[in-house]
């Protein structure tokens, strides 16, 4: 990629943050760019991942097989998840240099739940490979990351089927 990679943040309580980020990744692949994807707080079975894995120039790093909602974890499970996520970020840092785009899906939620180090993430962004575009998603963005972002898009919920007690549907909500 020509130039300095920029930082993108998709956040908010509305539906479509991952969808927007995946759309940007698809656009990048369509332009011949190489994309690296890691999904925090999700297992390896999301519908978007199934498509990303078959696209040329996309590498999806494996995540945990069984994922429990962080809110349902005890202190030890959260500590284990924090260790896992920080190690995953270490591996991403070592592995990302040949890529043009890095999608860190749900990393902002991992920060909110304190199951990844914000200092480590910020240090990585400050020292990232020059041309690497970084795309992050989640419900809330920290002031530090918002300040660092070149693009910040807040996706706000106006209506959502969950509010009516309706279940998530595969292919639409996940």
PDB file of C-alpha atoms in Angstrom:
ATOM      1  CA  UNK A   1       0.000   0.000   0.000  1.00  0.00           C
ATOM      2  CA  UNK A   2       1.220   3.466  -0.802  1.00  0.00           C
ATOM      3  CA  UNK A   3       1.454   5.939   2.075  1.00  0.00           C
ATOM      4  CA  UNK A   4       0.893   5.722   5.751  1.00  0.00           C
ATOM      5  CA  UNK A   5      -1.784   3.316   6.936  1.00  0.00           C
ATOM      6  CA  UNK A   6      -4.578   4.911   8.910  1.00  0.00           C
ATOM      7  CA  UNK A   7      -6.598   3.930  11.956  1.00  0.00           C
ATOM      8  CA  UNK A   8     -10.329   3.165  11.648  1.00  0.00           C
ATOM      9  CA  UNK A   9     -12.773   2.729  14.530  1.00  0.00           C
ATOM     10  CA  UNK A  10     -16.342   1.466  14.222  1.00  0.00           C
ATOM     11  CA  UNK A  11     -18.101   1.667  17.578  1.00  0.00           C
ATOM     12  CA  UNK A  12     -21.483   2.121  19.225  1.00  0.00           C
ATOM     13  CA  UNK A  13     -24.535   0.214  20.370  1.00  0.00           C
ATOM     14  CA  UNK A  14     -25.964  -0.205  16.863  1.00  0.00           C
ATOM     15  CA  UNK A  15     -25.898  -3.221  14.569  1.00  0.00           C
ATOM     16  CA  UNK A  16     -23.346  -3.313  11.766  1.00  0.00           C
ATOM     17  CA  UNK A  17     -19.895  -2.542  13.193  1.00  0.00           C
ATOM     18  CA  UNK A  18     -18.345  -5.845  12.158  1.00  0.00           C
ATOM     19  CA  UNK A  19     -20.304  -5.759   8.907  1.00  0.00           C
ATOM     20  CA  UNK A  20     -18.834  -2.349   8.060  1.00  0.00           C
ATOM     21  CA  UNK A  21     -15.315  -3.485   8.942  1.00  0.00           C
ATOM     22  CA  UNK A  22     -15.678  -6.674   6.888  1.00  0.00           C
ATOM     23  CA  UNK A  23     -16.992  -4.591   3.981  1.00  0.00           C
ATOM     24  CA  UNK A  24     -13.861  -2.450   4.164  1.00  0.00           C
ATOM     25  CA  UNK A  25     -11.738  -5.618   4.195  1.00  0.00           C
ATOM     26  CA  UNK A  26     -13.577  -6.917   1.110  1.00  0.00           C
ATOM     27  CA  UNK A  27     -12.967  -3.585  -0.634  1.00  0.00           C
ATOM     28  CA  UNK A  28      -9.264  -3.838   0.206  1.00  0.00           C
ATOM     29  CA  UNK A  29      -9.071  -7.393  -1.170  1.00  0.00           C
ATOM     30  CA  UNK A  30     -10.845  -6.222  -4.320  1.00  0.00           C
ATOM     31  CA  UNK A  31      -8.035  -3.699  -4.790  1.00  0.00           C
ATOM     32  CA  UNK A  32      -5.399  -6.434  -4.405  1.00  0.00           C
ATOM     33  CA  UNK A  33      -4.468  -5.668  -0.796  1.00  0.00           C
ATOM     34  CA  UNK A  34      -3.618  -8.302   1.814  1.00  0.00           C
ATOM     35  CA  UNK A  35      -5.810  -8.429   4.930  1.00  0.00           C
ATOM     36  CA  UNK A  36      -5.164 -10.025   8.329  1.00  0.00           C
ATOM     37  CA  UNK A  37      -8.173 -10.679  10.601  1.00  0.00           C
ATOM     38  CA  UNK A  38      -8.476 -11.542  14.276  1.00  0.00           C
ATOM     39  CA  UNK A  39     -11.766 -11.686  16.169  1.00  0.00           C
ATOM     40  CA  UNK A  40     -11.603 -11.068  19.904  1.00  0.00           C
ATOM     41  CA  UNK A  41     -14.398 -12.462  22.111  1.00  0.00           C
ATOM     42  CA  UNK A  42     -15.743 -14.625  19.257  1.00  0.00           C
ATOM     43  CA  UNK A  43     -15.161 -18.221  18.321  1.00  0.00           C
ATOM     44  CA  UNK A  44     -14.166 -19.342  14.824  1.00  0.00           C
ATOM     45  CA  UNK A  45     -17.703 -19.931  13.560  1.00  0.00           C
ATOM     46  CA  UNK A  46     -19.043 -16.483  12.662  1.00  0.00           C
ATOM     47  CA  UNK A  47     -20.764 -16.249   9.296  1.00  0.00           C
ATOM     48  CA  UNK A  48     -18.530 -13.400   8.115  1.00  0.00           C
ATOM     49  CA  UNK A  49     -15.449 -15.450   8.947  1.00  0.00           C
ATOM     50  CA  UNK A  50     -16.621 -18.301   6.709  1.00  0.00           C
ATOM     51  CA  UNK A  51     -16.573 -15.927   3.733  1.00  0.00           C
ATOM     52  CA  UNK A  52     -13.362 -14.149   4.697  1.00  0.00           C
ATOM     53  CA  UNK A  53     -11.531 -17.480   4.945  1.00  0.00           C
ATOM     54  CA  UNK A  54     -12.207 -18.302   1.293  1.00  0.00           C
ATOM     55  CA  UNK A  55     -11.210 -14.916  -0.114  1.00  0.00           C
ATOM     56  CA  UNK A  56      -7.790 -14.590  -1.708  1.00  0.00           C
ATOM     57  CA  UNK A  57      -5.371 -12.344   0.197  1.00  0.00           C
ATOM     58  CA  UNK A  58      -7.241 -12.746   3.523  1.00  0.00           C
ATOM     59  CA  UNK A  59      -5.690 -14.527   6.479  1.00  0.00           C
ATOM     60  CA  UNK A  60      -7.943 -15.215   9.457  1.00  0.00           C
ATOM     61  CA  UNK A  61      -5.954 -16.031  12.552  1.00  0.00           C
ATOM     62  CA  UNK A  62      -7.620 -18.725  14.649  1.00  0.00           C
ATOM     63  CA  UNK A  63      -9.225 -17.696  17.890  1.00  0.00           C
ATOM     64  CA  UNK A  64     -10.518 -19.695  20.820  1.00  0.00           C
ATOM     65  CA  UNK A  65     -12.842 -22.582  20.023  1.00  0.00           C
ATOM     66  CA  UNK A  66     -15.268 -22.168  22.898  1.00  0.00           C
ATOM     67  CA  UNK A  67     -16.114 -18.617  23.846  1.00  0.00           C
ATOM     68  CA  UNK A  68     -18.111 -17.694  26.917  1.00  0.00           C
ATOM     69  CA  UNK A  69     -19.549 -14.197  27.325  1.00  0.00           C
ATOM     70  CA  UNK A  70     -17.123 -12.167  29.433  1.00  0.00           C
ATOM     71  CA  UNK A  71     -19.974 -11.107  31.710  1.00  0.00           C
ATOM     72  CA  UNK A  72     -20.491 -14.774  32.614  1.00  0.00           C
ATOM     73  CA  UNK A  73     -16.812 -15.374  33.478  1.00  0.00           C
ATOM     74  CA  UNK A  74     -15.352 -15.557  36.944  1.00  0.00           C
ATOM     75  CA  UNK A  75     -12.161 -13.725  37.909  1.00  0.00           C
ATOM     76  CA  UNK A  76      -9.867 -16.632  36.948  1.00  0.00           C
ATOM     77  CA  UNK A  77     -11.520 -17.067  33.551  1.00  0.00           C
ATOM     78  CA  UNK A  78     -11.165 -13.335  32.862  1.00  0.00           C
ATOM     79  CA  UNK A  79      -7.497 -13.468  33.851  1.00  0.00           C
ATOM     80  CA  UNK A  80      -6.959 -16.420  31.499  1.00  0.00           C
ATOM     81  CA  UNK A  81      -8.742 -14.569  28.687  1.00  0.00           C
ATOM     82  CA  UNK A  82      -6.644 -11.449  29.294  1.00  0.00           C
ATOM     83  CA  UNK A  83      -3.466 -13.546  29.090  1.00  0.00           C
ATOM     84  CA  UNK A  84      -4.727 -15.252  25.913  1.00  0.00           C
ATOM     85  CA  UNK A  85      -5.674 -11.946  24.238  1.00  0.00           C
ATOM     86  CA  UNK A  86      -2.382 -10.261  25.124  1.00  0.00           C
ATOM     87  CA  UNK A  87      -0.472 -13.244  23.712  1.00  0.00           C
ATOM     88  CA  UNK A  88      -2.654 -13.125  20.591  1.00  0.00           C
ATOM     89  CA  UNK A  89      -1.823  -9.430  20.174  1.00  0.00           C
ATOM     90  CA  UNK A  90       1.880 -10.258  20.565  1.00  0.00           C
ATOM     91  CA  UNK A  91       1.555 -12.803  17.737  1.00  0.00           C
ATOM     92  CA  UNK A  92      -0.386 -10.352  15.568  1.00  0.00           C
ATOM     93  CA  UNK A  93       2.338  -7.751  16.082  1.00  0.00           C
ATOM     94  CA  UNK A  94       4.992 -10.237  14.917  1.00  0.00           C
ATOM     95  CA  UNK A  95       2.888 -11.489  12.003  1.00  0.00           C
ATOM     96  CA  UNK A  96       1.315  -8.327  10.512  1.00  0.00           C
ATOM     97  CA  UNK A  97       4.229  -6.690   8.648  1.00  0.00           C
ATOM     98  CA  UNK A  98       3.478  -8.167   5.184  1.00  0.00           C
ATOM     99  CA  UNK A  99      -0.206  -7.173   5.340  1.00  0.00           C
ATOM    100  CA  UNK A 100      -1.871  -3.975   4.149  1.00  0.00           C
ATOM    101  CA  UNK A 101      -4.838  -4.099   6.534  1.00  0.00           C
ATOM    102  CA  UNK A 102      -5.403  -5.525   9.990  1.00  0.00           C
ATOM    103  CA  UNK A 103      -8.972  -6.042  11.213  1.00  0.00           C
ATOM    104  CA  UNK A 104      -9.209  -6.349  15.016  1.00  0.00           C
ATOM    105  CA  UNK A 105     -12.865  -7.227  15.451  1.00  0.00           C
ATOM    106  CA  UNK A 106     -14.302  -6.650  18.957  1.00  0.00           C
ATOM    107  CA  UNK A 107     -10.972  -5.398  20.307  1.00  0.00           C
ATOM    108  CA  UNK A 108     -12.766  -2.361  21.747  1.00  0.00           C
ATOM    109  CA  UNK A 109     -15.063  -4.679  23.735  1.00  0.00           C
ATOM    110  CA  UNK A 110     -12.022  -6.601  24.961  1.00  0.00           C
ATOM    111  CA  UNK A 111     -10.660  -3.271  26.228  1.00  0.00           C
ATOM    112  CA  UNK A 112     -13.962  -2.373  27.888  1.00  0.00           C
ATOM    113  CA  UNK A 113     -13.976  -5.688  29.759  1.00  0.00           C
ATOM    114  CA  UNK A 114     -10.259  -5.306  30.606  1.00  0.00           C
ATOM    115  CA  UNK A 115      -9.336  -8.574  28.912  1.00  0.00           C
ATOM    116  CA  UNK A 116      -6.572  -6.995  26.840  1.00  0.00           C
ATOM    117  CA  UNK A 117      -3.971  -4.369  27.650  1.00  0.00           C
ATOM    118  CA  UNK A 118      -4.778  -0.910  26.308  1.00  0.00           C
ATOM    119  CA  UNK A 119      -1.133   0.104  26.762  1.00  0.00           C
ATOM    120  CA  UNK A 120       0.004  -2.817  24.579  1.00  0.00           C
ATOM    121  CA  UNK A 121      -2.554  -1.979  21.887  1.00  0.00           C
ATOM    122  CA  UNK A 122      -1.653   1.718  21.881  1.00  0.00           C
ATOM    123  CA  UNK A 123       2.060   0.943  21.732  1.00  0.00           C
ATOM    124  CA  UNK A 124       1.444  -1.352  18.767  1.00  0.00           C
ATOM    125  CA  UNK A 125      -0.563   1.329  16.940  1.00  0.00           C
ATOM    126  CA  UNK A 126       2.144   3.913  17.608  1.00  0.00           C
ATOM    127  CA  UNK A 127       4.839   1.572  16.235  1.00  0.00           C
ATOM    128  CA  UNK A 128       2.857  -0.285  13.570  1.00  0.00           C
ATOM    129  CA  UNK A 129       4.311  -0.961  10.141  1.00  0.00           C
ATOM    130  CA  UNK A 130       4.072   2.285   8.145  1.00  0.00           C
ATOM    131  CA  UNK A 131       1.574   1.167   5.510  1.00  0.00           C
ATOM    132  CA  UNK A 132      -0.652  -0.947   7.758  1.00  0.00           C
ATOM    133  CA  UNK A 133      -4.291   0.149   7.886  1.00  0.00           C
ATOM    134  CA  UNK A 134      -5.822  -0.891  11.252  1.00  0.00           C
ATOM    135  CA  UNK A 135      -9.579  -1.386  11.632  1.00  0.00           C
ATOM    136  CA  UNK A 136     -11.072  -1.847  15.117  1.00  0.00           C
ATOM    137  CA  UNK A 137     -14.630  -2.575  16.214  1.00  0.00           C
ATOM    138  CA  UNK A 138     -16.550  -2.707  19.484  1.00  0.00           C
ATOM    139  CA  UNK A 139     -19.224  -1.038  21.550  1.00  0.00           C
ATOM    140  CA  UNK A 140     -17.177   1.692  23.233  1.00  0.00           C
ATOM    141  CA  UNK A 141     -13.951   3.413  22.269  1.00  0.00           C
ATOM    142  CA  UNK A 142     -11.505   4.767  24.817  1.00  0.00           C
ATOM    143  CA  UNK A 143     -10.549   8.433  24.681  1.00  0.00           C
ATOM    144  CA  UNK A 144      -6.965   7.443  23.824  1.00  0.00           C
ATOM    145  CA  UNK A 145      -7.978   5.348  20.813  1.00  0.00           C
ATOM    146  CA  UNK A 146     -10.505   7.907  19.635  1.00  0.00           C
ATOM    147  CA  UNK A 147      -7.736  10.519  19.685  1.00  0.00           C
ATOM    148  CA  UNK A 148      -5.472   8.221  17.635  1.00  0.00           C
ATOM    149  CA  UNK A 149      -8.153   7.322  15.078  1.00  0.00           C
ATOM    150  CA  UNK A 150      -8.106   8.835  11.611  1.00  0.00           C
ATOM    151  CA  UNK A 151     -11.654   7.594  10.990  1.00  0.00           C
ATOM    152  CA  UNK A 152     -14.184   7.127  13.781  1.00  0.00           C
ATOM    153  CA  UNK A 153     -17.706   6.028  12.994  1.00  0.00           C
ATOM    154  CA  UNK A 154     -20.300   5.736  15.746  1.00  0.00           C
ATOM    155  CA  UNK A 155     -23.073   3.309  14.883  1.00  0.00           C
ATOM    156  CA  UNK A 156     -26.058   4.203  17.045  1.00  0.00           C
ATOM    157  CA  UNK A 157     -29.012   1.937  17.714  1.00  0.00           C
ATOM    158  CA  UNK A 158     -32.402   3.427  16.987  1.00  0.00           C
ATOM    159  CA  UNK A 159     -34.336   0.117  16.984  1.00  0.00           C
ATOM    160  CA  UNK A 160     -33.162  -3.451  17.489  1.00  0.00           C
ATOM    161  CA  UNK A 161     -34.992  -6.750  17.568  1.00  0.00           C
ATOM    162  CA  UNK A 162     -33.205  -7.783  20.784  1.00  0.00           C
ATOM    163  CA  UNK A 163     -35.187  -5.044  22.528  1.00  0.00           C
ATOM    164  CA  UNK A 164     -38.330  -6.994  21.645  1.00  0.00           C
ATOM    165  CA  UNK A 165     -36.866 -10.212  23.036  1.00  0.00           C
ATOM    166  CA  UNK A 166     -36.207 -11.689  19.599  1.00  0.00           C
ATOM    167  CA  UNK A 167     -33.270 -14.043  19.140  1.00  0.00           C
ATOM    168  CA  UNK A 168     -30.273 -13.427  16.899  1.00  0.00           C
ATOM    169  CA  UNK A 169     -30.560 -15.008  13.449  1.00  0.00           C
ATOM    170  CA  UNK A 170     -27.644 -16.650  11.720  1.00  0.00           C
ATOM    171  CA  UNK A 171     -26.627 -14.725   8.633  1.00  0.00           C
ATOM    172  CA  UNK A 172     -28.256 -11.516   9.860  1.00  0.00           C
ATOM    173  CA  UNK A 173     -27.065 -10.826  13.421  1.00  0.00           C
ATOM    174  CA  UNK A 174     -24.180 -13.313  13.424  1.00  0.00           C
TER     175      UNK A 174
END
